XYZ file of C-alpha atoms in Angstrom:
387
model
C -21.481 -37.786 -55.881
C -18.935 -35.385 -55.660
C -18.025 -36.567 -51.806
C -14.351 -35.578 -50.140
C -13.967 -38.547 -48.228
C -10.514 -40.392 -49.067
C -10.868 -43.999 -51.372
C -8.325 -45.369 -50.597
C -6.892 -49.149 -52.377
C -4.643 -52.034 -51.422
C -1.934 -52.613 -53.534
C -0.912 -56.321 -51.394
C 2.731 -55.020 -52.348
C 4.768 -53.008 -51.551
C 5.605 -49.633 -53.776
C 7.060 -46.484 -55.030
C 6.269 -45.054 -57.980
C 3.544 -43.764 -58.756
C 1.857 -41.446 -61.808
C -1.157 -39.817 -63.627
C -1.758 -41.132 -66.933
C -1.067 -37.439 -68.013
C -1.812 -38.401 -71.441
C -4.408 -38.916 -70.806
C -7.018 -35.956 -70.402
C -10.558 -36.909 -69.579
C -10.126 -40.338 -67.203
C -9.015 -40.079 -64.251
C -5.817 -42.330 -64.496
C -2.896 -43.568 -62.218
C 0.119 -45.856 -63.062
C 1.415 -48.020 -60.301
C 4.490 -49.687 -60.077
C 5.594 -52.114 -57.219
C 8.292 -53.148 -55.270
C 8.536 -57.206 -54.747
C 11.704 -59.651 -54.944
C 10.004 -63.135 -54.664
C 7.036 -62.203 -56.438
C 7.775 -60.614 -60.072
C 6.992 -56.378 -59.904
C 4.103 -55.331 -61.563
C 2.446 -52.232 -62.924
C -1.414 -51.122 -61.213
C -3.705 -48.778 -63.182
C -5.628 -47.623 -61.431
C -8.853 -45.995 -62.286
C -10.602 -43.355 -60.932
C -15.119 -44.125 -61.384
C -15.835 -40.062 -60.111
C -19.114 -41.159 -59.914
C -19.358 -44.442 -58.401
C -16.130 -42.726 -55.597
C -15.156 -47.066 -57.237
C -11.268 -47.363 -58.104
C -10.997 -49.779 -60.614
C -7.508 -51.343 -61.610
C -6.041 -54.070 -63.739
C -3.210 -55.954 -63.274
C -0.194 -55.307 -66.173
C 3.781 -58.357 -65.548
C 6.153 -56.150 -65.226
C 8.776 -59.120 -65.360
C 12.302 -58.108 -65.017
C 13.057 -56.299 -61.347
C 11.688 -53.913 -58.347
C 10.140 -50.468 -59.469
C 11.822 -47.000 -58.813
C 10.336 -44.941 -60.357
C 7.436 -44.172 -62.872
C 6.830 -41.861 -65.856
C 4.400 -41.685 -68.477
C 4.177 -40.189 -72.045
C 2.862 -37.151 -72.594
C 1.518 -37.678 -75.515
C 0.865 -41.611 -75.822
C -1.732 -42.921 -73.486
C -0.482 -46.573 -73.754
C 3.208 -45.436 -73.704
C 5.449 -45.339 -70.094
C 8.886 -45.403 -68.672
C 10.406 -46.788 -65.308
C 13.549 -47.399 -63.221
C 13.936 -50.572 -62.724
C 16.783 -53.265 -60.677
C 17.736 -56.018 -62.916
C 20.161 -58.793 -61.187
C 23.010 -59.594 -63.681
C 26.735 -61.483 -62.194
C 25.360 -60.535 -58.696
C 25.599 -56.754 -58.550
C 22.277 -55.248 -59.270
C 22.105 -52.429 -60.994
C 19.471 -50.081 -61.913
C 18.449 -49.741 -65.276
C 15.391 -47.739 -67.095
C 13.173 -48.594 -69.963
C 10.636 -47.745 -72.124
C 7.326 -50.375 -72.397
C 4.232 -50.578 -74.209
C 0.539 -51.595 -72.704
C -1.583 -53.271 -73.990
C -3.552 -51.359 -76.929
C -6.920 -52.263 -74.607
C -6.016 -51.388 -71.899
C -4.966 -47.670 -73.058
C -7.781 -46.114 -72.115
C -10.160 -46.341 -69.009
C -11.928 -48.433 -68.727
C -14.719 -48.909 -65.972
C -14.674 -53.213 -66.662
C -12.119 -55.028 -63.814
C -12.290 -57.874 -64.188
C -13.538 -59.940 -60.932
C -10.147 -62.008 -60.772
C -8.446 -59.412 -62.410
C -4.364 -60.790 -60.959
C -4.870 -64.527 -62.374
C -4.893 -62.438 -66.444
C -2.793 -60.543 -65.842
C -1.277 -58.875 -69.193
C 2.700 -57.659 -69.950
C 3.922 -54.722 -71.135
C 5.893 -54.801 -74.257
C 8.956 -53.516 -74.239
C 10.110 -51.208 -76.688
C 13.871 -49.886 -76.186
C 16.594 -50.087 -72.487
C 17.692 -46.592 -72.363
C 21.074 -47.891 -72.582
C 23.247 -47.394 -68.913
C 25.879 -49.432 -69.954
C 28.470 -46.744 -69.679
C 26.279 -44.198 -66.931
C 25.275 -46.504 -63.934
C 23.063 -46.740 -61.929
C 19.441 -45.012 -63.172
C 17.621 -42.404 -60.917
C 15.065 -41.148 -62.893
C 13.365 -40.731 -66.396
C 11.487 -37.954 -67.377
C 9.718 -36.837 -70.322
C 9.302 -33.725 -72.260
C 6.863 -31.583 -71.119
C 4.191 -31.030 -73.999
C 5.832 -32.807 -76.260
C 5.958 -35.888 -78.623
C 6.437 -38.096 -76.239
C 10.057 -38.939 -78.313
C 12.537 -37.226 -75.806
C 13.332 -37.843 -72.816
C 16.232 -37.366 -69.898
C 17.695 -39.687 -68.246
C 19.418 -39.763 -64.481
C 22.326 -41.892 -64.013
C 24.744 -41.752 -60.601
C 26.640 -38.510 -62.251
C 25.440 -38.181 -65.138
C 22.312 -36.101 -67.050
C 21.470 -37.748 -70.237
C 19.075 -36.633 -73.206
C 17.501 -39.096 -74.911
C 15.873 -39.417 -78.408
C 13.503 -41.886 -79.080
C 12.844 -43.609 -82.669
C 11.394 -46.137 -85.119
C 8.254 -45.851 -83.511
C 10.515 -45.077 -80.395
C 11.986 -49.073 -80.976
C 15.822 -47.619 -80.144
C 16.914 -44.790 -78.222
C 19.366 -42.384 -78.709
C 21.507 -40.685 -76.953
C 21.307 -37.229 -78.604
C 22.931 -34.662 -75.466
C 24.846 -35.688 -72.148
C 25.706 -33.735 -69.033
C 28.576 -35.316 -65.989
C 28.981 -33.778 -62.492
C 32.535 -32.677 -61.895
C 34.326 -32.376 -58.448
C 34.142 -33.908 -55.772
C 32.139 -35.054 -52.915
C 29.326 -37.386 -52.970
C 27.913 -36.268 -57.311
C 24.527 -38.479 -57.683
C 22.075 -37.012 -58.630
C 18.517 -37.796 -57.140
C 16.184 -36.870 -58.632
C 15.307 -33.759 -62.037
C 12.454 -32.495 -63.283
C 11.501 -30.805 -66.636
C 10.814 -27.104 -67.054
C 7.615 -25.954 -68.718
C 9.090 -23.080 -70.029
C 12.163 -21.092 -72.045
C 9.850 -23.249 -75.095
C 10.974 -27.013 -73.187
C 15.961 -25.903 -72.954
C 15.857 -26.193 -68.851
C 15.965 -28.443 -66.470
C 16.609 -29.380 -63.111
C 18.434 -31.235 -61.176
C 18.819 -32.710 -57.476
C 22.747 -34.001 -55.984
C 23.403 -34.286 -52.674
C 21.829 -30.484 -51.198
C 22.023 -28.667 -53.821
C 19.812 -28.106 -57.780
C 21.446 -27.244 -60.604
C 20.112 -25.474 -63.341
C 20.865 -27.127 -66.764
C 20.473 -25.686 -70.633
C 19.914 -28.864 -72.387
C 21.246 -27.241 -75.960
C 24.743 -26.096 -74.083
C 24.684 -28.597 -71.985
C 25.942 -25.619 -69.919
C 24.486 -25.410 -65.865
C 23.047 -22.507 -65.554
C 22.654 -21.622 -61.823
C 23.273 -24.150 -59.189
C 22.074 -23.734 -55.583
C 25.035 -25.239 -53.357
C 23.200 -25.663 -49.903
C 19.491 -25.737 -51.181
C 18.698 -27.619 -48.045
C 20.616 -28.986 -44.710
C 20.332 -32.693 -46.596
C 19.696 -34.744 -49.524
C 17.674 -32.731 -51.235
C 14.631 -35.727 -52.708
C 12.379 -33.786 -54.650
C 11.449 -31.437 -57.596
C 8.373 -29.427 -59.881
C 7.719 -26.570 -61.286
C 6.021 -23.485 -61.513
C 3.182 -24.402 -64.444
C 2.019 -21.074 -64.162
C 5.410 -18.524 -63.213
C 8.105 -19.148 -65.405
C 11.513 -19.036 -62.547
C 9.936 -20.803 -59.329
C 10.600 -23.698 -58.757
C 9.684 -25.899 -55.500
C 12.204 -28.476 -53.842
C 11.423 -30.627 -50.840
C 14.380 -32.727 -48.686
C 15.472 -34.850 -46.215
C 15.500 -31.325 -43.253
C 12.356 -32.067 -42.767
C 11.674 -29.256 -45.426
C 9.716 -27.325 -48.123
C 11.512 -24.465 -50.072
C 10.694 -22.096 -52.920
C 12.855 -20.713 -55.273
C 13.150 -18.089 -58.457
C 15.987 -18.814 -59.556
C 17.246 -15.810 -61.050
C 18.646 -15.035 -57.742
C 19.263 -18.228 -55.916
C 20.995 -16.431 -52.762
C 17.732 -17.322 -50.736
C 14.598 -19.438 -51.278
C 11.393 -17.152 -50.872
C 9.392 -18.917 -49.344
C 10.651 -21.707 -46.839
C 7.169 -24.485 -44.965
C 8.828 -26.556 -41.707
C 4.774 -28.301 -41.752
C 6.523 -32.286 -42.163
C 7.938 -34.313 -38.960
C 9.897 -36.505 -41.685
C 11.981 -36.388 -45.012
C 9.583 -34.993 -48.002
C 9.896 -37.103 -50.327
C 7.982 -35.271 -52.315
C 6.268 -32.366 -53.899
C 3.580 -30.934 -56.491
C 2.258 -27.830 -57.722
C -1.662 -28.491 -58.877
C -1.386 -27.679 -62.860
C -4.586 -25.532 -62.912
C -4.605 -23.319 -59.812
C -0.921 -22.826 -58.528
C -1.426 -22.243 -55.491
C -2.002 -25.470 -54.164
C 1.582 -27.574 -52.942
C 0.612 -31.201 -52.047
C 4.284 -32.875 -50.883
C 4.510 -35.983 -48.812
C 6.865 -37.367 -46.258
C 7.569 -40.585 -43.979
C 6.499 -39.179 -41.727
C 3.130 -40.810 -43.235
C 1.723 -37.639 -44.050
C 0.258 -35.659 -47.160
C 0.020 -31.847 -46.604
C -1.961 -29.587 -49.255
C -0.877 -26.296 -48.459
C -2.191 -22.826 -50.114
C 1.036 -20.684 -50.903
C -1.152 -17.851 -52.906
C 1.089 -15.566 -52.199
C 4.957 -16.151 -54.260
C 1.232 -18.326 -56.847
C 1.017 -16.172 -60.435
C -2.816 -15.510 -58.709
C -1.468 -13.404 -55.663
C -4.353 -11.146 -55.225
C -6.602 -14.031 -56.215
C -9.496 -13.686 -57.829
C -10.074 -10.181 -58.825
C -13.680 -8.931 -58.978
C -13.923 -6.522 -61.440
C -15.348 -2.649 -61.021
C -18.363 -3.052 -63.197
C -19.139 -5.540 -61.234
C -18.921 -3.642 -57.775
C -21.979 -0.329 -56.988
C -20.586 2.831 -55.593
C -20.190 1.461 -51.397
C -18.684 -1.368 -52.658
C -16.073 0.641 -54.884
C -13.975 1.387 -51.102
C -13.838 -1.048 -49.380
C -12.920 -3.500 -52.232
C -9.634 -2.027 -53.489
C -8.480 -2.262 -49.266
C -8.985 -5.822 -49.754
C -7.545 -5.959 -53.186
C -3.420 -4.557 -51.950
C -3.856 -7.219 -49.256
C -2.249 -10.971 -50.957
C -4.483 -13.279 -49.920
C -1.951 -15.180 -46.949
C -0.388 -19.002 -46.953
C -1.959 -21.190 -45.418
C -1.619 -25.110 -45.151
C -5.094 -26.201 -45.613
C -5.651 -29.498 -44.841
C -3.225 -32.422 -43.762
C -3.946 -36.635 -44.361
C -3.333 -39.274 -42.339
C -5.077 -42.136 -43.601
C -1.639 -43.570 -44.586
C 0.652 -45.517 -41.359
C 3.526 -45.720 -43.282
C 6.207 -43.609 -45.289
C 4.029 -41.680 -48.322
C 7.423 -41.847 -50.677
C 4.373 -40.109 -53.814
C 2.354 -37.747 -54.924
C 0.767 -36.870 -57.724
C -2.445 -34.761 -58.606
C -4.133 -36.114 -62.101
C -4.491 -34.034 -65.363
C -7.663 -34.887 -66.217
C -9.649 -33.540 -62.279
C -7.304 -30.190 -61.345
C -9.177 -31.215 -58.102
C -8.043 -34.689 -57.116
C -5.162 -36.139 -56.240
C -3.369 -39.876 -55.899
C -0.105 -41.240 -53.358
C 0.952 -43.657 -52.271
C 2.923 -44.954 -49.181
C 5.687 -48.035 -49.154
C 2.673 -50.264 -47.840
C 1.113 -49.644 -51.211
C -2.053 -48.142 -50.403
C -2.644 -45.651 -52.552
C -5.424 -43.075 -51.575
C -7.381 -39.995 -53.307
C -8.141 -37.386 -51.959
C -9.472 -34.684 -52.928
C -9.173 -30.373 -52.664
C -12.053 -29.305 -49.574
C -15.164 -28.391 -51.816
C -14.380 -25.683 -49.377
C -11.875 -24.223 -50.717
C -12.809 -25.489 -53.479
C -15.363 -23.401 -54.752
C -13.106 -20.228 -52.865
C -11.496 -20.336 -55.432
C -13.289 -20.617 -58.838
C -16.238 -18.004 -57.595
């Protein structure tokens, strides 16, 4: 039974790190990392059973510190990377590591022990991404569609490219680049483009967005004042090369064509506080999710700048004569962009929103108080897009 009602799960810990399990395309699975100063931090494996509309969870101990960022390997269901705090000599560093979950948890299990906290299992450390020479890690992303052997990390003003070797037990730095100049030179986020044979990445630092060619580590474009305040997140349109979305502390979401960076193609101003996250739907790129400190998640239909700006085009042969000229009038007009829905199930800053890798109509959002909400694209819109 498919129902549009949200499903809510409380972690009992503060949390800000969320990822879909990208290598898993059959089961709906998300991983959430906690931010607790008092207790061992955990990764909650959230399996959503969409037939019965229930969540099954398993808990893994992440015994090294509060988790700031989490990303799942695109190739191996059991592997993930985290950025986390580590205190040594009374100094706090943000480090990054690659982990493996226990074999029996790799695929969606629908058996959830009643009291899973008492028998939580531990993650196996595969390797550290050694950042001692570079500074605090701000995020780790995997090469899209890759074999799970290439990673990109951001450490202060450094962009670091890693190769995982010897069954991922070793991370070797293969290339790097640094931000030069005055001012606050710290990367806040980065995304690896799925286009151009995965040779390009985009990064955000302060109010600027930069594109890099990772073969040469040269900068290929720079949008100097992309936002009025800090840029928080980026995402590439999965179906339309050169198209990039950004969001930031100026409460705006902007869409760019990286071939012409003088001005955005489109700007959304629907949030009333910092926008932490922007995500394109993988299958239907007109669907864009944003999450904000205004406690809301907004689903927008950005059809005019999508890969299908006229919606679903009807074949001429399918039309009878009297329909014919109506249809021609209709086709010339691109569809209008609109806000589809605003989701208000959170009561705290929403730090992350992610589409499921297994179901294109389903997404999860996470607020700082540890509330995870699973929602679906409204059914009417789904059928409108499909039919």
